[in-house]
Short mmCIF file of C-alpha atoms in Angstrom, two decimals:
data_model
loop_
_atom_site.label_atom_id
_atom_site.label_comp_id
_atom_site.label_asym_id
_atom_site.label_seq_id
_atom_site.Cartn_x
_atom_site.Cartn_y
_atom_site.Cartn_z
CA MET A 210 -60.54 58.89 94.41
CA LYS A 211 -57.85 58.72 92.90
CA LYS A 212 -56.06 55.19 92.82
CA GLU A 213 -52.49 56.86 93.90
CA VAL A 214 -54.58 57.99 97.11
CA LEU A 215 -56.55 54.86 98.03
CA ILE A 216 -52.87 53.51 98.05
CA ALA A 217 -51.51 56.11 100.02
CA ILE A 218 -54.39 55.78 102.71
CA ILE A 219 -53.46 51.73 102.68
CA ILE A 220 -49.69 52.13 102.87
CA GLY A 221 -50.32 55.15 105.79
CA PHE A 222 -52.85 52.86 107.54
CA ALA A 223 -50.42 49.14 107.33
CA LEU A 224 -47.53 51.42 108.16
CA GLY A 225 -49.36 53.14 111.44
CA LEU A 226 -50.59 49.85 112.31
CA LEU A 227 -47.54 48.11 111.85
CA ILE A 228 -45.15 50.47 114.23
CA THR A 229 -48.23 50.79 116.52
CA PHE A 230 -48.21 46.58 117.20
CA GLY A 231 -44.61 47.23 117.49
CA ILE A 232 -44.57 49.54 120.54
CA TRP A 233 -47.35 47.00 122.45
CA THR A 234 -45.45 44.98 122.02
CA ALA A 235 -41.98 46.33 123.46
CA ASN A 236 -43.77 47.59 126.04
CA LYS A 237 -46.11 44.76 126.80
CA ALA A 238 -42.47 42.83 126.94
CA ILE A 239 -41.37 45.71 129.57
CA LEU A 240 -44.10 44.99 132.36
CA THR A 241 -44.26 41.21 131.92
CA LYS A 242 -39.86 42.31 132.77
CA SER A 243 -40.79 44.43 135.88
CA GLU A 244 -43.91 42.46 137.09
CA ALA A 245 -41.65 39.16 137.11
CA GLN A 246 -38.98 41.16 139.25
CA PRO A 247 -40.87 41.10 142.53
CA GLU A 248 -42.39 37.57 141.94
CA GLU A 249 -38.71 36.56 141.37
CA LYS A 250 -38.07 38.84 144.66
CA GLU A 251 -40.94 36.93 146.51
CA ALA A 252 -40.59 33.25 145.19
CA LYS A 253 -37.04 34.26 147.18
CA GLU A 254 -38.37 35.68 150.24
CA ILE A 255 -40.32 32.52 150.30
CA VAL A 256 -37.31 30.04 150.20
CA GLU A 257 -35.51 31.84 152.28
CA PRO A 258 -36.59 30.56 155.96
CA THR A 259 -38.73 33.08 157.54
CA PRO A 260 -38.37 33.63 161.28
CA PRO A 261 -41.01 32.32 163.65
CA ILE A 262 -43.26 34.56 164.48
CA GLY A 263 -42.22 36.42 168.18
CA PHE A 264 -44.26 36.28 171.00
CA THR A 265 -45.44 40.09 171.21
CA LEU A 266 -47.84 42.21 173.26
CA ASN A 267 -49.84 45.27 172.03
CA ILE A 268 -51.08 47.55 173.57
CA LEU A 269 -53.87 49.26 171.74
CA SER A 270 -55.60 51.23 174.93
CA PRO A 271 -54.74 53.09 177.01
CA GLN A 272 -51.55 55.02 175.26
CA ASP A 273 -48.77 55.84 177.75
CA GLU A 274 -48.95 59.14 179.00
CA ALA A 275 -52.38 59.18 178.64
CA LEU A 276 -54.23 61.69 180.50
CA ILE A 277 -57.42 59.72 181.17
CA ASP A 278 -59.98 61.83 183.40
CA THR A 279 -62.34 59.34 184.39
CA ASN A 280 -61.74 57.12 187.49
CA LYS A 281 -61.40 53.99 184.81
CA ALA A 282 -59.27 52.24 182.21
CA GLU A 283 -60.30 50.05 179.08
CA ILE A 284 -56.76 48.36 178.65
CA LYS A 285 -57.47 46.48 175.57
CA GLY A 286 -54.22 44.94 173.49
CA SER A 287 -53.66 41.98 171.63
CA SER A 288 -50.75 38.90 172.01
CA VAL A 289 -51.12 35.32 170.49
CA ALA A 290 -54.44 32.52 170.97
CA ALA A 291 -55.30 31.96 174.88
CA ALA A 292 -52.33 34.29 176.63
CA ILE A 293 -52.61 34.71 180.12
CA ILE A 294 -52.60 38.12 180.74
CA VAL A 295 -51.74 39.54 183.95
CA ILE A 296 -52.76 43.36 184.67
CA ALA A 297 -51.51 45.30 187.81
CA ALA A 298 -51.90 48.67 188.25
CA GLU A 299 -51.85 50.93 191.67
CA ASN A 300 -54.34 49.31 193.54
CA GLU A 301 -55.96 46.29 191.30
CA GLU A 302 -54.31 43.04 189.69
CA LYS A 303 -56.59 40.95 187.22
CA ILE A 304 -55.96 38.04 185.64
CA ILE A 305 -57.56 37.71 181.99
CA GLU A 306 -57.26 34.84 179.15
CA ALA A 307 -56.95 36.21 175.56
CA ASP A 308 -59.29 35.17 173.20
CA GLU A 309 -58.74 32.63 169.64
CA ASN A 310 -57.71 35.90 167.93
CA GLY A 311 -55.22 36.49 170.91
CA SER A 312 -57.48 39.93 171.28
CA PHE A 313 -58.51 40.94 175.32
CA ALA A 314 -59.95 43.36 177.20
CA THR A 315 -60.86 45.10 180.42
CA GLU A 316 -61.09 47.64 182.76
CA VAL A 317 -58.47 48.94 185.76
CA SER A 318 -59.37 51.30 188.67
CA LEU A 319 -57.21 54.05 188.60
CA VAL A 320 -56.13 56.45 191.48
CA ARG A 321 -55.78 60.33 191.41
CA GLY A 322 -52.69 61.18 189.67
CA ILE A 323 -50.24 59.36 188.43
CA ASN A 324 -51.07 55.60 188.05
CA GLU A 325 -48.54 52.71 186.73
CA ILE A 326 -49.99 49.66 184.86
CA THR A 327 -48.21 46.91 183.77
CA ILE A 328 -49.28 44.51 181.60
CA THR A 329 -47.92 41.33 181.83
CA ALA A 330 -48.25 38.21 179.11
CA PHE A 331 -47.69 34.82 178.91
CA ASN A 332 -48.13 32.65 176.45
CA GLN A 333 -48.86 28.33 176.46
CA GLU A 334 -45.09 27.61 176.63
CA GLY A 335 -44.83 30.11 179.90
CA GLU A 336 -42.50 32.86 177.09
CA LYS A 337 -43.50 36.03 179.31
CA THR A 338 -43.45 39.24 177.91
CA SER A 339 -44.38 42.84 179.39
CA GLN A 340 -45.20 46.38 179.30
CA THR A 341 -45.33 49.30 181.46
CA LEU A 342 -47.74 52.20 180.87
CA ASN A 343 -47.98 55.61 183.26
CA VAL A 344 -51.12 57.35 182.85
CA VAL A 345 -52.05 60.23 184.63
CA TYR A 346 -55.80 60.53 186.17
CA SER A 347 -57.21 64.03 186.40
CA THR A 348 -60.42 65.42 186.46
CA ALA A 349 -58.88 69.07 185.89
CA GLU A 350 -60.23 71.40 183.07
CA ILE A 351 -57.51 71.88 180.21
CA MET B 12 -46.24 65.63 98.75
CA LYS B 13 -50.11 64.93 99.06
CA TYR B 14 -49.89 61.35 99.55
CA THR B 15 -47.10 62.14 101.85
CA LYS B 16 -49.72 63.93 103.80
CA ILE B 17 -52.29 61.37 103.68
CA ILE B 18 -49.79 58.93 105.00
CA LEU B 19 -48.57 61.18 107.38
CA ILE B 20 -52.58 61.52 108.88
CA LEU B 21 -52.65 58.49 108.96
CA PHE B 22 -49.34 56.81 111.00
CA ILE B 23 -50.22 59.80 113.60
CA LEU B 24 -53.68 58.95 114.40
CA CYS B 25 -53.00 55.48 114.51
CA SER B 26 -49.35 55.86 116.66
CA THR B 27 -51.81 58.20 119.11
CA LEU B 28 -54.71 56.86 119.31
CA LEU B 29 -54.36 52.73 120.04
CA PRO B 30 -51.40 52.70 122.62
CA LYS B 31 -54.53 54.47 124.65
CA ALA B 32 -56.31 50.91 124.07
CA PHE B 33 -53.62 49.48 124.88
CA ALA B 34 -52.11 51.11 127.95
CA GLN B 35 -54.91 50.65 130.43
CA THR B 36 -54.79 48.93 133.36
CA PRO B 37 -57.51 46.82 135.39
CA THR B 38 -57.94 48.95 138.67
CA PRO B 39 -58.26 46.46 141.91
CA ALA B 40 -61.85 45.47 142.86
CA ASP B 41 -62.81 45.98 146.26
CA ASP B 42 -63.17 42.29 147.05
CA GLU B 43 -58.87 41.79 146.48
CA ILE B 44 -58.42 44.26 149.60
CA SER B 45 -58.91 42.05 153.13
CA PRO B 46 -60.72 42.77 155.76
CA GLU B 47 -57.72 42.46 158.16
CA ILE B 48 -55.87 45.39 155.84
CA LYS B 49 -59.16 47.33 156.07
CA GLU B 50 -58.69 46.81 159.60
CA LYS B 51 -55.26 48.14 160.31
CA VAL B 52 -55.66 50.64 157.87
CA GLN B 53 -58.46 52.47 159.78
CA GLU B 54 -56.74 51.63 162.68
CA ARG B 55 -53.42 53.53 162.25
CA ILE B 56 -55.83 56.56 160.80
CA GLU B 57 -57.81 56.62 164.15
CA ALA B 58 -54.32 56.82 165.85
CA ILE B 59 -52.92 59.23 163.80
CA GLN B 60 -55.78 61.33 163.93
CA GLU B 61 -55.63 61.01 168.16
CA SER B 62 -51.95 61.95 167.93
CA GLY B 63 -53.00 65.34 166.84
CA SER B 64 -53.86 66.46 169.09
CA ARG B 65 -54.55 64.42 171.93
CA LYS B 66 -54.62 64.66 175.70
CA ALA B 67 -51.42 63.75 177.26
CA ALA B 68 -49.37 63.89 180.50
CA TYR B 69 -46.10 63.59 181.65
CA PHE B 70 -43.99 63.56 185.46
CA GLY B 71 -40.91 63.74 186.14
CA THR B 72 -37.84 66.13 188.08
CA ILE B 73 -37.31 69.30 185.78
CA ALA B 74 -33.42 69.30 184.38
CA ASP B 75 -34.00 72.55 182.52
CA VAL B 76 -36.20 75.77 182.45
CA SER B 77 -34.87 78.18 179.36
CA ASN B 78 -37.33 80.16 177.28
CA SER B 79 -40.92 79.22 177.52
CA THR B 80 -40.51 75.58 177.84
CA LEU B 81 -39.54 72.67 180.50
CA THR B 82 -36.89 69.78 179.95
CA ILE B 83 -37.92 67.38 182.65
CA GLU B 84 -36.15 63.08 183.33
CA SER B 85 -39.71 60.52 183.95
CA GLU B 86 -39.04 57.20 183.95
CA LYS B 87 -39.22 57.11 180.10
CA GLY B 88 -36.34 59.73 179.28
CA GLU B 89 -36.47 63.00 178.55
CA ARG B 90 -39.27 65.26 177.87
CA LYS B 91 -39.85 68.28 176.48
CA ILE B 92 -43.02 70.75 178.12
CA LYS B 93 -43.71 73.79 176.14
CA THR B 94 -45.47 76.81 178.03
CA ASP B 95 -47.28 79.93 177.18
CA GLU B 96 -49.62 82.63 178.53
CA GLU B 97 -52.49 79.59 179.16
CA THR B 98 -50.46 77.65 181.02
CA ASP B 99 -51.33 77.35 184.64
CA LEU B 100 -48.89 76.89 187.11
CA ILE B 101 -49.58 75.47 189.90
CA GLY B 102 -47.25 75.23 193.10
CA GLU B 103 -46.98 72.32 196.02
CA LYS B 104 -49.45 74.42 198.03
CA GLY B 105 -51.85 74.75 195.25
CA GLN B 106 -51.50 78.55 194.86
CA ALA B 107 -50.41 80.15 191.00
CA ILE B 108 -47.12 80.11 190.81
CA LYS B 109 -45.22 81.94 187.36
CA LEU B 110 -42.03 80.06 185.19
CA GLU B 111 -39.26 81.77 186.92
CA ASP B 112 -40.65 80.52 190.70
CA LEU B 113 -39.75 76.77 189.15
CA GLU B 114 -36.49 74.75 190.25
CA ILE B 115 -34.16 72.43 188.77
CA ASP B 116 -35.06 69.27 190.82
CA ASP B 117 -38.91 70.01 191.51
CA PHE B 118 -41.37 67.27 190.50
CA ILE B 119 -43.75 68.49 188.54
CA ILE B 120 -46.57 66.55 187.00
CA ALA B 121 -47.41 68.37 183.46
CA LEU B 122 -50.88 67.87 181.76
CA GLY B 123 -51.57 69.05 178.02
CA TYR B 124 -51.93 68.87 174.41
CA LEU B 125 -49.55 65.97 172.52
CA GLU B 126 -48.00 67.57 169.66
CA THR B 127 -46.87 66.03 166.66
CA ASP B 128 -42.91 66.12 167.13
CA GLY B 129 -43.49 64.67 171.50
CA LEU B 130 -43.59 68.24 172.60
CA LEU B 131 -46.19 68.99 175.41
CA LEU B 132 -48.31 71.88 175.03
CA GLY B 133 -48.85 72.38 178.60
CA LYS B 134 -52.16 73.59 180.39
CA ARG B 135 -51.78 73.02 183.56
CA ILE B 136 -48.60 72.75 185.49
CA SER B 137 -48.43 71.47 189.00
CA VAL B 138 -45.33 71.37 191.53
CA LEU B 139 -44.93 68.23 194.15
CA ALA B 140 -44.10 68.42 197.15
CA GLU B 141 -42.28 65.18 196.63
CA GLU B 142 -42.02 62.88 194.44
CA PRO B 143 -44.85 59.96 195.18
CA GLU B 144 -43.92 56.89 196.34
CA PRO B 145 -44.03 54.18 193.77
CA ALA B 146 -46.95 50.93 194.36
CA GLU B 147 -45.17 48.25 195.90
CA THR B 148 -43.62 45.74 192.75
CA ARG B 149 -45.90 42.84 192.16
CA GLU B 150 -44.58 39.61 190.34
CA ALA B 151 -46.28 37.11 187.75
CA VAL B 152 -45.89 34.08 187.22
CA TYR B 153 -47.28 31.14 185.45
CA GLY B 154 -46.00 27.65 185.94
CA GLU B 155 -47.63 23.68 186.63
CA VAL B 156 -48.64 23.11 190.19
CA ALA B 157 -45.84 21.29 191.62
CA ASP B 158 -47.40 20.93 195.14
CA ILE B 159 -49.72 22.42 197.21
CA SER B 160 -49.60 22.57 200.78
CA GLY B 161 -52.71 22.80 202.43
CA GLU B 162 -52.76 23.78 205.93
CA GLU B 163 -50.21 26.49 205.41
CA GLU B 164 -51.82 27.58 201.77
CA VAL B 165 -48.96 27.54 199.67
CA ILE B 166 -48.55 25.97 196.54
CA SER B 167 -45.13 25.52 194.55
CA LEU B 168 -45.40 26.66 190.79
CA SER B 169 -43.12 25.05 188.60
CA SER B 170 -42.38 27.83 185.71
CA LEU B 171 -42.76 26.03 182.25
CA LYS B 172 -39.83 27.81 180.60
CA ASP B 173 -36.66 27.42 183.48
CA GLU B 174 -36.27 25.11 186.18
CA VAL B 175 -37.46 28.15 188.85
CA THR B 176 -40.03 27.27 191.44
CA TYR B 177 -42.37 29.78 193.30
CA GLU B 178 -43.73 29.64 196.34
CA ILE B 179 -47.27 31.13 196.23
CA ASP B 180 -48.43 31.76 199.79
CA VAL B 181 -52.62 32.09 199.40
CA THR B 182 -54.12 34.19 202.44
CA SER B 183 -57.09 34.91 202.71
CA LYS B 184 -57.47 38.38 200.51
CA THR B 185 -56.40 36.10 197.58
CA THR B 186 -59.45 35.42 194.93
CA ILE B 187 -58.65 32.54 192.91
CA GLU B 188 -60.51 31.82 189.57
CA LYS B 189 -61.39 29.72 187.03
CA LYS B 190 -62.51 29.83 183.50
CA VAL B 191 -65.87 27.77 183.07
CA ASP B 192 -67.88 28.41 180.12
CA ASP B 193 -66.14 31.99 178.85
CA LYS B 194 -66.77 33.30 182.28
CA THR B 195 -64.44 33.96 184.85
CA GLU B 196 -66.15 32.39 188.03
CA GLU B 197 -64.65 32.28 191.77
CA ILE B 198 -63.55 29.45 193.46
CA ASP B 199 -61.77 27.84 196.35
CA PHE B 200 -58.39 26.75 197.41
CA ASP B 201 -59.22 23.64 197.39
CA GLU B 202 -59.85 23.03 193.99
CA ILE B 203 -56.69 23.71 192.78
CA GLU B 204 -54.97 20.05 192.22
CA ILE B 205 -51.40 18.83 191.67
CA GLY B 206 -50.48 19.30 187.89
CA ASP B 207 -52.93 22.47 187.03
CA ARG B 208 -51.65 25.64 185.25
CA LEU B 209 -52.16 28.64 187.35
CA ALA B 210 -51.33 32.31 186.56
CA ALA B 211 -50.35 34.37 190.23
CA VAL B 212 -50.12 37.87 190.95
CA GLY B 213 -48.53 39.27 194.43
CA ILE B 214 -46.26 41.16 196.19
CA LYS B 215 -42.64 39.24 196.62
CA LYS B 216 -41.36 38.61 200.02
CA ASN B 217 -37.51 39.98 199.83
CA ASP B 218 -36.60 37.81 203.00
CA ASN B 219 -38.04 34.45 201.51
CA GLY B 220 -38.89 34.86 197.81
CA THR B 221 -42.43 34.06 198.90
CA ILE B 222 -45.16 35.60 196.71
CA THR B 223 -48.35 36.46 198.46
CA ALA B 224 -50.80 36.11 196.01
CA SER B 225 -54.09 38.81 194.99
CA VAL B 226 -55.10 37.37 192.14
CA ILE B 227 -54.55 32.99 191.16
CA TYR B 228 -56.55 32.23 187.65
CA LEU B 229 -56.88 28.16 187.42
CA ILE B 230 -56.50 26.18 184.26
CA PRO B 231 -57.21 22.68 185.58
CA ALA B 232 -54.79 19.68 183.87
CA GLY B 233 -56.57 18.37 180.72
CA ALA B 234 -58.73 21.53 180.14
CA GLU B 235 -56.67 21.60 176.66
CA THR B 236 -57.76 18.16 175.84
CA ALA B 237 -61.29 17.46 177.35
CA GLU B 238 -62.41 17.65 173.63
CA GLU B 239 -60.91 14.65 173.69
CA GLU B 240 -62.88 12.97 176.57
CA LEU B 241 -65.93 13.60 175.36
CA THR B 242 -65.40 11.42 172.84
CA PRO B 243 -67.31 7.91 174.18
CA THR B 244 -65.08 5.11 174.36
CA PRO B 245 -65.51 1.63 173.97
CA THR B 246 -66.51 0.17 177.63
CA ALA B 247 -64.94 -2.88 179.07
CA ALA B 248 -68.65 -4.87 179.48
CA GLY B 249 -68.52 -5.02 175.61
CA GLU B 250 -65.38 -7.27 175.41
CA GLU B 251 -66.87 -9.33 178.44
#
């Protein structure tokens, strides 16, 4: 191999490596900047006073305006830990206590046709929140 | 010229292959996704799947009938029901009727399948002779027992949130419950004491505001500090 060819190979390789390193450094700098931005935003969010978690009542089932083909409906939902849950169905009332995770589940009887179910939750401070569901119990084939 | 080609080839090789090795970013491992997020995602997927064509029922008074779509006014607002040749329309006396027979202000119950835009594909629409009477409104209250009238079986309940006092009337039909070892047990009226917390549900009398309770749920006073009470305390004998 000629001396000139060897020199050309070395120069080409070195030049390629140099440019690659340059590109890699630039990419790294851009990535670091873009990653740093959400962190800054996150830090800002932490610094800002967060509003207290509200006292909520989420009903998972039955869904409002559901069509149910059995004479019982399972009431499932979540609120705060140890919340007192009062359920008033068409011809039945129940009071239960949510577990330590705030989850609750019970069954209520339904009457044929329209059923209004009001679910009320109380937390330990006596705050109250409620939701009313309308469901229809029918065995008609659709 | 020859050398220039060699330099160029090496330069291209280095520039194209090496950055790919650097560009690879690690994918998050399954372990990094918390069970709570997984659970919420699963719940959301199930909800979306259910809402695809879930059975639903709308009821209310007809506000408009245009083409094959009914608009009704329900407690939850305006609802639209689409009908087709497969929709069964049933009159007040159970007879089969046609869409033209429906009138504004008729009270209907529509059973069908909910479409993604909230439109109900009606499969069975029944006309009711009259709007059903709503069930008696029940009042739910929670507070601390301020006073008990043993003879009349009336409890005065102070709200924890505001300065309101409820009068709870206990009858022979009232069920009084208490949680014992994670199970709900029925108890007697005598077990309720001043200072206990309780929740009650019943019908509110309009004349004096007294709530005739159907169910009472008792939380005895000090139930939250039961663990502290279990801690043995030094006896007076020891001090003597």
